[in-house]
XYZ file of C-alpha atoms in Angstrom:
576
model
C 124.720 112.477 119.787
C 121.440 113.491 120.700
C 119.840 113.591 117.220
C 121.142 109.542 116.575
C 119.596 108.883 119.960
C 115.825 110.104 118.519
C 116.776 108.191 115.406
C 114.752 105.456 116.512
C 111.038 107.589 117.089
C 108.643 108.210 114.120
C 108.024 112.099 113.673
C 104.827 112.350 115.732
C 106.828 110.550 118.965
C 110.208 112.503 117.898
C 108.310 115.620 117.988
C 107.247 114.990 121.748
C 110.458 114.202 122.759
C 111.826 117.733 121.407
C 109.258 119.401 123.009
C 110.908 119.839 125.942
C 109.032 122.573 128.175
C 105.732 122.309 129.199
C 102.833 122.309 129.583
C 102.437 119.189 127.335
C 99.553 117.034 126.154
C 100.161 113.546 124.517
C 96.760 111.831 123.514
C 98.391 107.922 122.867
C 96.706 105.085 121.964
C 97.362 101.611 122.351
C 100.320 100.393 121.280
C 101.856 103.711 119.767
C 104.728 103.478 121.874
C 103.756 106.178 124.522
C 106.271 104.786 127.132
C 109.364 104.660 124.637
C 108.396 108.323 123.805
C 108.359 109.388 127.330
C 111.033 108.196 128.411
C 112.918 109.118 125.649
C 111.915 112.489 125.950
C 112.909 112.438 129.951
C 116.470 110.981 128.609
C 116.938 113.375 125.708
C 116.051 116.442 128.133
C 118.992 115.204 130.331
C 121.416 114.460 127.849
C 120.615 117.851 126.396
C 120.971 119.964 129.944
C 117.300 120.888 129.830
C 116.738 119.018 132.949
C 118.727 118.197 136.134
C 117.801 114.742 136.471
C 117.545 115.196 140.265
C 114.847 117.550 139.588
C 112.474 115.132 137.190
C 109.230 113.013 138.516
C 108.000 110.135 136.230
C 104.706 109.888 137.886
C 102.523 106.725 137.064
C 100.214 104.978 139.158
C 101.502 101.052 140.196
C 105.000 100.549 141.973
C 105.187 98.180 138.642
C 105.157 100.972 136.109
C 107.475 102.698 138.236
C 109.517 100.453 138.416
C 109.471 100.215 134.732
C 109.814 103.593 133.924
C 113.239 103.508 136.456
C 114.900 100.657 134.688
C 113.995 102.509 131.050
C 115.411 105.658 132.110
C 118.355 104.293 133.592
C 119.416 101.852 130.461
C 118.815 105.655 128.745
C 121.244 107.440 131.229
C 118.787 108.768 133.690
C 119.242 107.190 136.360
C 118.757 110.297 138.522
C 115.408 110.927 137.520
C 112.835 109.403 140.163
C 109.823 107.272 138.734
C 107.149 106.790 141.679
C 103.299 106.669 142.318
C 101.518 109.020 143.423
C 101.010 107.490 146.778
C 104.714 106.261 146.912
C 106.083 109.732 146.238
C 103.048 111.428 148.516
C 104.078 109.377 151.504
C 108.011 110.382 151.167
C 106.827 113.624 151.586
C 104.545 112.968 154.536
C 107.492 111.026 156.451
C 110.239 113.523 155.713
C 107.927 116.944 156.552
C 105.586 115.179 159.650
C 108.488 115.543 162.185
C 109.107 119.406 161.014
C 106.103 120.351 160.913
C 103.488 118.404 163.672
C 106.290 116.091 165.498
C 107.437 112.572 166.027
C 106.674 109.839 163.174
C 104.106 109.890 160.625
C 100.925 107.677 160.978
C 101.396 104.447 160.292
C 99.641 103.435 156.837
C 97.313 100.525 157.143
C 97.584 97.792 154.333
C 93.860 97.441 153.852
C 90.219 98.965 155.091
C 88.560 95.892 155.275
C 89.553 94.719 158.737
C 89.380 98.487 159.886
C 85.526 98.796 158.197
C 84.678 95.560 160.366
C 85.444 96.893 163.698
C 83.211 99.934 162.834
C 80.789 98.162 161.633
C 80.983 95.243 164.732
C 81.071 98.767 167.225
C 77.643 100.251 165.841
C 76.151 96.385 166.474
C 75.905 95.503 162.719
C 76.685 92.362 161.208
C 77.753 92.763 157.187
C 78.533 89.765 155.419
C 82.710 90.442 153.779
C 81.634 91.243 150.178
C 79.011 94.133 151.736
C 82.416 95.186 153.476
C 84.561 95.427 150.437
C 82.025 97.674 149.028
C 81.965 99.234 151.787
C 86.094 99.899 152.111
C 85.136 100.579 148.098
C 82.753 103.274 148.542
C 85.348 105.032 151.698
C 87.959 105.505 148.953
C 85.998 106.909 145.923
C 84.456 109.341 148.442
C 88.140 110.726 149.584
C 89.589 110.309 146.334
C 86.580 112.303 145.177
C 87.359 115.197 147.680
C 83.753 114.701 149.586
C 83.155 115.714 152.950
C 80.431 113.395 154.628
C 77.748 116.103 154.292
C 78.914 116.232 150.445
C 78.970 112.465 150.169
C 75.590 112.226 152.116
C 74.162 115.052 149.362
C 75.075 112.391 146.354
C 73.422 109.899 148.103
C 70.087 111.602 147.996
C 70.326 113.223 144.440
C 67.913 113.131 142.648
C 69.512 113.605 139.551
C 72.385 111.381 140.126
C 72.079 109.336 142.993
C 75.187 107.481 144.529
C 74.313 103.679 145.168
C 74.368 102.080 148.587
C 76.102 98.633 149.423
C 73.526 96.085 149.575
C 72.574 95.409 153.113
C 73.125 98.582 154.631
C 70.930 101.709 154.830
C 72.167 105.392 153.964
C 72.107 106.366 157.479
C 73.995 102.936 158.601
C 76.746 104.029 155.882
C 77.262 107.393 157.088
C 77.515 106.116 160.353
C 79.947 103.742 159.318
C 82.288 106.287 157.550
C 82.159 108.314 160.478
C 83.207 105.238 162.734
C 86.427 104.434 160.528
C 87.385 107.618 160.826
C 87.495 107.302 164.347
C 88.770 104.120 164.359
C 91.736 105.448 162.553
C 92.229 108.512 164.719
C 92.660 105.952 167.493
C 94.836 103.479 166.471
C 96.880 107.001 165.057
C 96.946 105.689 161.618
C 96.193 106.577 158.245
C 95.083 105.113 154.852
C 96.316 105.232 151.311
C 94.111 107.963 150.829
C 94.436 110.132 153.680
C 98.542 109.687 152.212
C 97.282 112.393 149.630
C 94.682 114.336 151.924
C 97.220 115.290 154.196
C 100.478 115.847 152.084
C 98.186 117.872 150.222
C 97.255 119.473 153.233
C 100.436 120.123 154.730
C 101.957 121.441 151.457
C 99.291 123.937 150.630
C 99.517 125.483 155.011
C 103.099 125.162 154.932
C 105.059 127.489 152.489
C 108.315 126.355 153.398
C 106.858 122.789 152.640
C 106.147 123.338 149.549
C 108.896 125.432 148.606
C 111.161 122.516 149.547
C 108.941 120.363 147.375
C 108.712 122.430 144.695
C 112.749 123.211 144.513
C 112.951 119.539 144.625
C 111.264 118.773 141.710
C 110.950 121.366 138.755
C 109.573 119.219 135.962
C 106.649 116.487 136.164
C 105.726 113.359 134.075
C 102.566 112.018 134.455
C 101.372 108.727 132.423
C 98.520 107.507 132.462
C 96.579 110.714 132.612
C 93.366 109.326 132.169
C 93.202 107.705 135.128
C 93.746 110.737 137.421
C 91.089 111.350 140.567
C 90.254 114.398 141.468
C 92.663 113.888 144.980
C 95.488 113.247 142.746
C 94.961 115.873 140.745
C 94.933 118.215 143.287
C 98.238 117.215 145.252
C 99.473 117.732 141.465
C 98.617 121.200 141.280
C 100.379 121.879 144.880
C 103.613 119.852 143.322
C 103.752 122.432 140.412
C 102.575 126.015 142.405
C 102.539 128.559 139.506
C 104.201 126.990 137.381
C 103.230 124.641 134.292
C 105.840 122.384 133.540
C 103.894 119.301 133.289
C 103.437 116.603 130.879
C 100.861 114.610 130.766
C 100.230 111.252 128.635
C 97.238 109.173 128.027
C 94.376 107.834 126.187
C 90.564 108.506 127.358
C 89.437 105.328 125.445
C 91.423 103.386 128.425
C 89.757 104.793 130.952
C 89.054 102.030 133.171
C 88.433 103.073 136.593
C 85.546 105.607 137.056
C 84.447 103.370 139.411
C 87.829 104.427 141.698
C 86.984 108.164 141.030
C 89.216 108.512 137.872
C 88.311 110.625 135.443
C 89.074 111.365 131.652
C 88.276 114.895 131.534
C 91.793 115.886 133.313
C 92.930 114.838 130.066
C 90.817 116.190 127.976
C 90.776 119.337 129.282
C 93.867 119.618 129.788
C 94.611 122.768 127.168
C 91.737 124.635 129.507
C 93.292 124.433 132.838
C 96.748 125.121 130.894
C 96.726 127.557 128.507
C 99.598 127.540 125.770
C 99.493 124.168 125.991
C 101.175 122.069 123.355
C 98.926 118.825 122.338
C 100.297 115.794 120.610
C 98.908 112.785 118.742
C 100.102 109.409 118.985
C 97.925 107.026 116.499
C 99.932 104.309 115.141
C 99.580 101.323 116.597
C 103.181 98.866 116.670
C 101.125 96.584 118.390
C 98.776 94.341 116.576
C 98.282 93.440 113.169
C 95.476 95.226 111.117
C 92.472 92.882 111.668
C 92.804 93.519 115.513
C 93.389 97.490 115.318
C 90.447 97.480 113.330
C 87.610 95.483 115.343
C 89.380 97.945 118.440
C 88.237 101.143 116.460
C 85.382 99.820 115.117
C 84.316 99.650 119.103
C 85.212 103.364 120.014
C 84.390 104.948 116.910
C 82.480 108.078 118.170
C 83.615 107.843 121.614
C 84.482 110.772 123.498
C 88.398 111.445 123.216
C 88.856 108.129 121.111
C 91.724 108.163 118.929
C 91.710 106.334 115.634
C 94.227 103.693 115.552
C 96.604 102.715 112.041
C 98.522 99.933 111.945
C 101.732 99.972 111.262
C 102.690 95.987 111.803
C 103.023 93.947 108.252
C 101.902 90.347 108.398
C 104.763 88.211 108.564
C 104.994 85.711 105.679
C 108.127 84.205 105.524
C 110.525 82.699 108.195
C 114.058 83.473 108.446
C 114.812 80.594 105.865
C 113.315 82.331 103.284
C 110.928 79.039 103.849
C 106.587 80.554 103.056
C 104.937 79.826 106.166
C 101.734 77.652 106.615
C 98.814 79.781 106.723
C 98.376 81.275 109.868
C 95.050 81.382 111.980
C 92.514 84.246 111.095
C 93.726 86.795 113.201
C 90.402 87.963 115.280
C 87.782 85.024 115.765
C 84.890 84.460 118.153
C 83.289 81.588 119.362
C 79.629 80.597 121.031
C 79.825 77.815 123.558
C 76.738 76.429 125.379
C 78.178 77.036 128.996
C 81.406 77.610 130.443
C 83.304 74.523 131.033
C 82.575 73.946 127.379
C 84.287 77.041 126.628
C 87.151 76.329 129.183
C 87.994 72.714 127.740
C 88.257 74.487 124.164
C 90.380 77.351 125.111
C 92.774 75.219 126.642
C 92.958 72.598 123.794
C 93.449 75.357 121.759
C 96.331 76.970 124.156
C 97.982 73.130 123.955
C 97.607 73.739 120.153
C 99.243 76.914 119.821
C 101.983 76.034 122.235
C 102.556 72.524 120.094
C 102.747 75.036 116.961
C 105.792 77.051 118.474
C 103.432 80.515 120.560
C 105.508 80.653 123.639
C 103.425 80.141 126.764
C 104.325 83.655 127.606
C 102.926 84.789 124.987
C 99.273 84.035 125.433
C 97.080 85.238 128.125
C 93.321 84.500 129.118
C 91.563 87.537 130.240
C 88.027 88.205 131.989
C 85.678 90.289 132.990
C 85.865 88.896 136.587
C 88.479 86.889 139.281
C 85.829 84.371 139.448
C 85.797 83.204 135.899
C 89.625 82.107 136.268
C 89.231 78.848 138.297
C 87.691 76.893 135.398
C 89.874 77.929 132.707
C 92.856 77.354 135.256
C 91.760 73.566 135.714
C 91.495 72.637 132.132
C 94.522 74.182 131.679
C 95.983 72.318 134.350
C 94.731 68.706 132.841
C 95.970 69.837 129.475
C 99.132 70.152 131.214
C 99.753 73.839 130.356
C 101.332 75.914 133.571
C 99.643 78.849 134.023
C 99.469 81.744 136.324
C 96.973 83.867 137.562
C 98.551 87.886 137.367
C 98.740 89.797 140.904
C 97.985 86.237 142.478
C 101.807 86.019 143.912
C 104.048 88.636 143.482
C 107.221 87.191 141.694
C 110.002 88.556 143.876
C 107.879 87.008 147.130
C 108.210 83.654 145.889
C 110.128 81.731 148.176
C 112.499 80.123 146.134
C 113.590 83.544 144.190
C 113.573 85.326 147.552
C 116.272 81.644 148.324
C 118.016 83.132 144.581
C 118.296 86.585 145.280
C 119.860 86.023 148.214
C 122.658 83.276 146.810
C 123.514 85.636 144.134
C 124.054 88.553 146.651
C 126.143 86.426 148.207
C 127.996 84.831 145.129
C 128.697 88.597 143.894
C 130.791 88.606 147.070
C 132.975 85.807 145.816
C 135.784 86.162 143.355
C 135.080 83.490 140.391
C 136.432 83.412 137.059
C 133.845 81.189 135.126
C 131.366 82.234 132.947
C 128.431 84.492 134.181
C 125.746 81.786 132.835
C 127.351 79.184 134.912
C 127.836 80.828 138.101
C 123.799 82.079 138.010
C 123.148 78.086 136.740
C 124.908 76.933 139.578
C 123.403 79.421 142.197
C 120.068 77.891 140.561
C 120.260 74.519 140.962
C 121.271 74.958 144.998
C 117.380 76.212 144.384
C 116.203 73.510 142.699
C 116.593 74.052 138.868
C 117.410 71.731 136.168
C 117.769 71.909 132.803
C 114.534 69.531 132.477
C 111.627 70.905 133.205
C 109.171 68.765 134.957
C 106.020 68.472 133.813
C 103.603 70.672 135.952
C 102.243 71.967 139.356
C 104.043 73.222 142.151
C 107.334 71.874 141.209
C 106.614 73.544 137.393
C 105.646 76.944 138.883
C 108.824 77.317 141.056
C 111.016 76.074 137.841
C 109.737 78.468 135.626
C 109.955 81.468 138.424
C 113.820 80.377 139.084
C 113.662 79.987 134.840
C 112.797 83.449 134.442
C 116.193 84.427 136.433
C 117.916 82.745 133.753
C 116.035 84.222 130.902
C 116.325 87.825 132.405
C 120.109 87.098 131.972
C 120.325 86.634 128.851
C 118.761 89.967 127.782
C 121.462 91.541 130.033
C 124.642 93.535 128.080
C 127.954 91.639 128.066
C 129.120 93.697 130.052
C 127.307 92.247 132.951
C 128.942 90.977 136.444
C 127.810 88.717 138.966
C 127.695 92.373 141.009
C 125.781 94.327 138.558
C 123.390 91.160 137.812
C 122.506 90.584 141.767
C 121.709 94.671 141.879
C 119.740 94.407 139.162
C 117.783 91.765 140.813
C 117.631 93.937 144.235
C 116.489 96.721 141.735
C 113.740 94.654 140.465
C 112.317 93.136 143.576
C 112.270 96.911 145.176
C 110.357 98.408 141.676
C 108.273 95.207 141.679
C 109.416 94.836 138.050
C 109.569 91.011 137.414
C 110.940 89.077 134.931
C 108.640 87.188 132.311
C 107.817 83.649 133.760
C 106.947 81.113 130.843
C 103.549 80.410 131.679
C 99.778 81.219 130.647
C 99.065 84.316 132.458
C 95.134 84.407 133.308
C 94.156 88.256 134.592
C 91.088 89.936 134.747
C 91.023 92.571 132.101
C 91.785 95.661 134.976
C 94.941 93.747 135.803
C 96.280 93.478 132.696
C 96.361 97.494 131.360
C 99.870 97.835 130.121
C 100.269 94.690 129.479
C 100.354 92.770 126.137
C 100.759 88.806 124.566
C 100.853 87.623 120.759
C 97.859 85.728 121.848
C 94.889 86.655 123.802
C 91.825 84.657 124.515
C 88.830 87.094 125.791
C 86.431 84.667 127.415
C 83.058 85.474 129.068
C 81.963 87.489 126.010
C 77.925 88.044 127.491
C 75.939 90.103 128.465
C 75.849 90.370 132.050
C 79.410 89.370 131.837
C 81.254 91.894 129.715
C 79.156 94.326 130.067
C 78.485 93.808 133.810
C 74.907 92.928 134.811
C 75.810 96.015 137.468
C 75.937 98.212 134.562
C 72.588 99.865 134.389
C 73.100 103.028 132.891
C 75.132 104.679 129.671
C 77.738 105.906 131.766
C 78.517 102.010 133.279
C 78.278 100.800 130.146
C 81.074 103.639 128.215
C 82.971 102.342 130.855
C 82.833 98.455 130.501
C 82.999 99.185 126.731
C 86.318 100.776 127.312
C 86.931 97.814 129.355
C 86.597 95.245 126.110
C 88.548 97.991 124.233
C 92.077 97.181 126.962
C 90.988 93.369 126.451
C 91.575 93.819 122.533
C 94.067 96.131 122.421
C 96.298 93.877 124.778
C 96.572 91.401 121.506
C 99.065 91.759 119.449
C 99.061 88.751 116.094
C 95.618 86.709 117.572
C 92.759 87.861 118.750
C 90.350 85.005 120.125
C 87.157 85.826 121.486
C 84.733 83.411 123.237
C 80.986 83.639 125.653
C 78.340 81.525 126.813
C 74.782 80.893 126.845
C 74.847 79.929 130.716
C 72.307 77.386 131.180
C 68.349 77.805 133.040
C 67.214 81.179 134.286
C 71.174 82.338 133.536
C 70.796 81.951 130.066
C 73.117 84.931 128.193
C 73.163 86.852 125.120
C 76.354 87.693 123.018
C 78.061 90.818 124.311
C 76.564 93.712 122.340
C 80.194 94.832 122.001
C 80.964 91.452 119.722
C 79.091 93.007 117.068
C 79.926 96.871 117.650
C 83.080 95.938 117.189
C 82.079 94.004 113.882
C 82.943 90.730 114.590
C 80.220 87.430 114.084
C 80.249 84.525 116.112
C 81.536 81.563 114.044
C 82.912 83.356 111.689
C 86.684 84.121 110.687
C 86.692 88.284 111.210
């Protein structure tokens, strides 16, 4: 039973999920199926008696991806192994041991810095204007995710080989002063940020042996995707999870590391067989994802990179449809276009998004990314006049809508009720006490909400037949804990960081210029590795088109072409 279950893995992911003990290095790339191989390496360990489930974390780093993880695991059987962030499974700690060990309830954890940052700053008598304190709330979590002390922090701001930059506005002193403030502000109010979540479970687990011996009874073997990405605070209340022992495994790719910025760092990864000896390292490099042209433009851009893999496709073209009918040739698959400012490039993409959808691409399947949030507005108005719906990803999450929040909550209560009619017309029914039809009107407000209660529908149809009006309305409740929503068929806009993990048949990668993508803020080689890497996630998300399009800006903002457009090989104009 356990051998048909690998059946489905290619050696190089079939060999990870047989290597069962740690500690374990998997280098994937993009698109090679890292998750599958994961997850099927969590299941087969179960199935096999190698692991207690109770005693697996899946550690990953949005409540999304957990959530993910979770419902993979569970349609393998392993439903007993726990998939959480870092954060989420930090601060189950802190709750459960904070009564034992220092008494009464934990801190409360605030739900941003901002507002916290402005009473410091409005209590020394400074007036910031709210981007200064976002950088501000920016620059207090890279310095405790970096494991900095303020006389360590104040040190980088002074180096002279190195130094850290300052917020605009504000003067090294003033910044100090204001870290120092927040701190107090925090003690006051007795609560806690995201960060100090990890300072002090990491804390408490490394003065507290019987802490940690809970902890680490609890959980005997770790999962960690998305390696690359690890801080140095992360990656030391890792190292108090495990004790002496190494039964990690570890899974990413440094050519998606996207968030320096946030203190991550690659060399975890990279490293990895240093800081554990023995260590077994594995090689994921071919790419399910995209066709050739696109796999190719995406190693043409990191060839020579530090830790970049070389990606092979392993996609055919496909030239027939299920008739046995030749198709009509299809579009070149990677293209780039020059436009003379943006609302020229705007009106084209969404034409060409009308096109595409007219031609049979589901609006699902095609996603405008950016460098930045502000770039989405435009696109989202031609969009709108072209009569596309669209979304922009992270704006709303889908389970806090308030007409699926209206849905969830009928079908809890439906489950209740004994009825005899098809599954697909009691969740119909449930859905048109919402407001759904079976005509879509044509866009909006009323479109959004009837393609959010839409996506309840679709999500049942990829359910098992063995599905019940019970198990259906859990696995809703499931999803809107996990965060794991359904696909909604609409454009999704999303700035490139938003949409790691994610993936479309069709991407359109506007805002290809220099100052742009790269970032005019990136003004030395180590910015720029990392906004190349950025444009790397932005290709790699495609999977059959690639379309890539900039501006010249007009006046004194007049741009350049992205200098990764041609590292990557690809000419404006032309059919790549």
């Amino acid at each position: 039973m356990s051998s048909d279950f690998l059946d489905g893995l290619d050696p190089e992911q079939r060999e990870v999920a047989e290597c069962l003990r740690g500690p374990v290095s998997v280098l994937a790339g993009a698109g090679t199926g890292k998750t599958r191989t994961l997850t099927h390496r969590i299941a087969h360990g179960v199935r096999v008696g190698a692991y207690a489930p109770e005693r697996v974390l899946a550690v990953t780093f949005t409540r999304k991806a957990a959530g993910e993880l979770q419902s993979r695991l569970r349609m393998l059987g392993a439903a007993g192994v726990r998939a959480q962030t870092f954060h989420g499974a930090a601060l189950a700690q802190l709750s459960f041991f904070w009564p034992q060990l220092v008494g009464g309830a934990a801190p409360q954890v605030i739900s941003g810095k901002v507002p916290v940052v402005s009473q410091a700053v409005e209590s020394l008598g400074l007036r910031l204007p709210g981007e200064t304190l976002r950088d501000i709330a920016a620059e207090i979590e890279w310095r405790k995710v970096s494991m900095l002390d303020l006389d360590s922090y104040a040190a980088k701001l002074v180096s002279a080989r190195d130094p850290r930059p300052v917020p605009a506005g504000v003067s090294a002193e003033q910044l100090l002063d204001i870290h120092e403030k927040y701190a107090a502000v925090l003690t006051e109010r007795r609560q806690i940020d995201f960060e100090d979540v990890l300072v002090l479970t990491t804390g408490m687990l490394e003065t507290e042996p019987r802490a940690a011996v809970q902890v680490r009874e609890r959980y005997r073997f770790f999962t960690v995707d998305e390696y690359q990405d690890v801080s140095p605070l992360q990656h030391a209340m890792l190292r108090v999870w495990l004790g002496d022992r190494d039964e990690l495994c570890v899974v990413g790719d440094a050519s998606q590391t996207i968030y320096s910025f946030a203190g991550a760092s690659s060399s975890y990864l990279l490293r990895f067989g240093h800081e554990h000896p023995g260590a077994r390292e594995f090689r994921l490099e071919r790419n399910y994802r995209s066709t050739e042209p696109i796999v190719r433009v995406a190693n043409q851009l990191m060839r020579g990179r530090p830790g970049a893999l070389t990606l092979h496709a392993e996609r055919g073209e496909p030239a027939r449809d299920e008739s046995g009918v030749a198709q009509a040739p299809r579009p070149a698959p990677v293209t780039a276009e020059w436009f003379a400012n943006e609302h020229d490039e705007a009106r084209a993409v969404a034409a060409a998004i009308r096109e595409s959808i007219a031609a049979g691409v589901r609006a699902s399947e095609i996603a405008v990314l950016y460098r930045a949030n502000a770039q989405s507005a435009v696109i989202e108005g031609e969009l709108q006049a072209n009569g596309v719906s669209a979304r922009v990803h992270g704006a709303q999450r889908f389970f806090d809508r308030a007409e699926v929040r209206q849905a969830v909550m009928l079908m809890r209560g439906q489950a209740k009720v004994s009825d005899d009619r098809p599954l697909f017309q009691v969740v119909s029914d449930v859905l048109r006490a919402c407001g759904w039809n079976a005509t879509p009107p044509e866009g909006g407000a009323a479109r959004e909400r009837w393609d959010a209660l839409n996506a309840i529908l679709t999500l049942l149809d990829e359910q098992p037949e063995s599905t019940t009006m019970q198990s259906f309305s859990e696995e809703l409740l499931e999803r809107s804990r996990a965060h794991h929503e359904p696909t909604v068929e609409s454009v999704t806009l999303s700035a490139v960081h938003s949409a790691k993990g994610l993936e479309w048949s069709l991407v359109h990668l506007i805002g290809m210029s220099e100052g742009l993508l790269p970032n005019s803020y990136a003004d030395n080689d180590d910015a720029i590795d990392e906004e190349r890497r950025l444009a790397y996630v932005a290709f790699t998300r495609a999977r059959d088109e690639l379309r890539i399009s900039g501006t010249a800006g007009s006046g004194a903002s007049t741009r350049r072409p992205s200098r990764f457009v041609a590292e990557a090989g690809v000419v404006f104009g032309g059919r790549n």
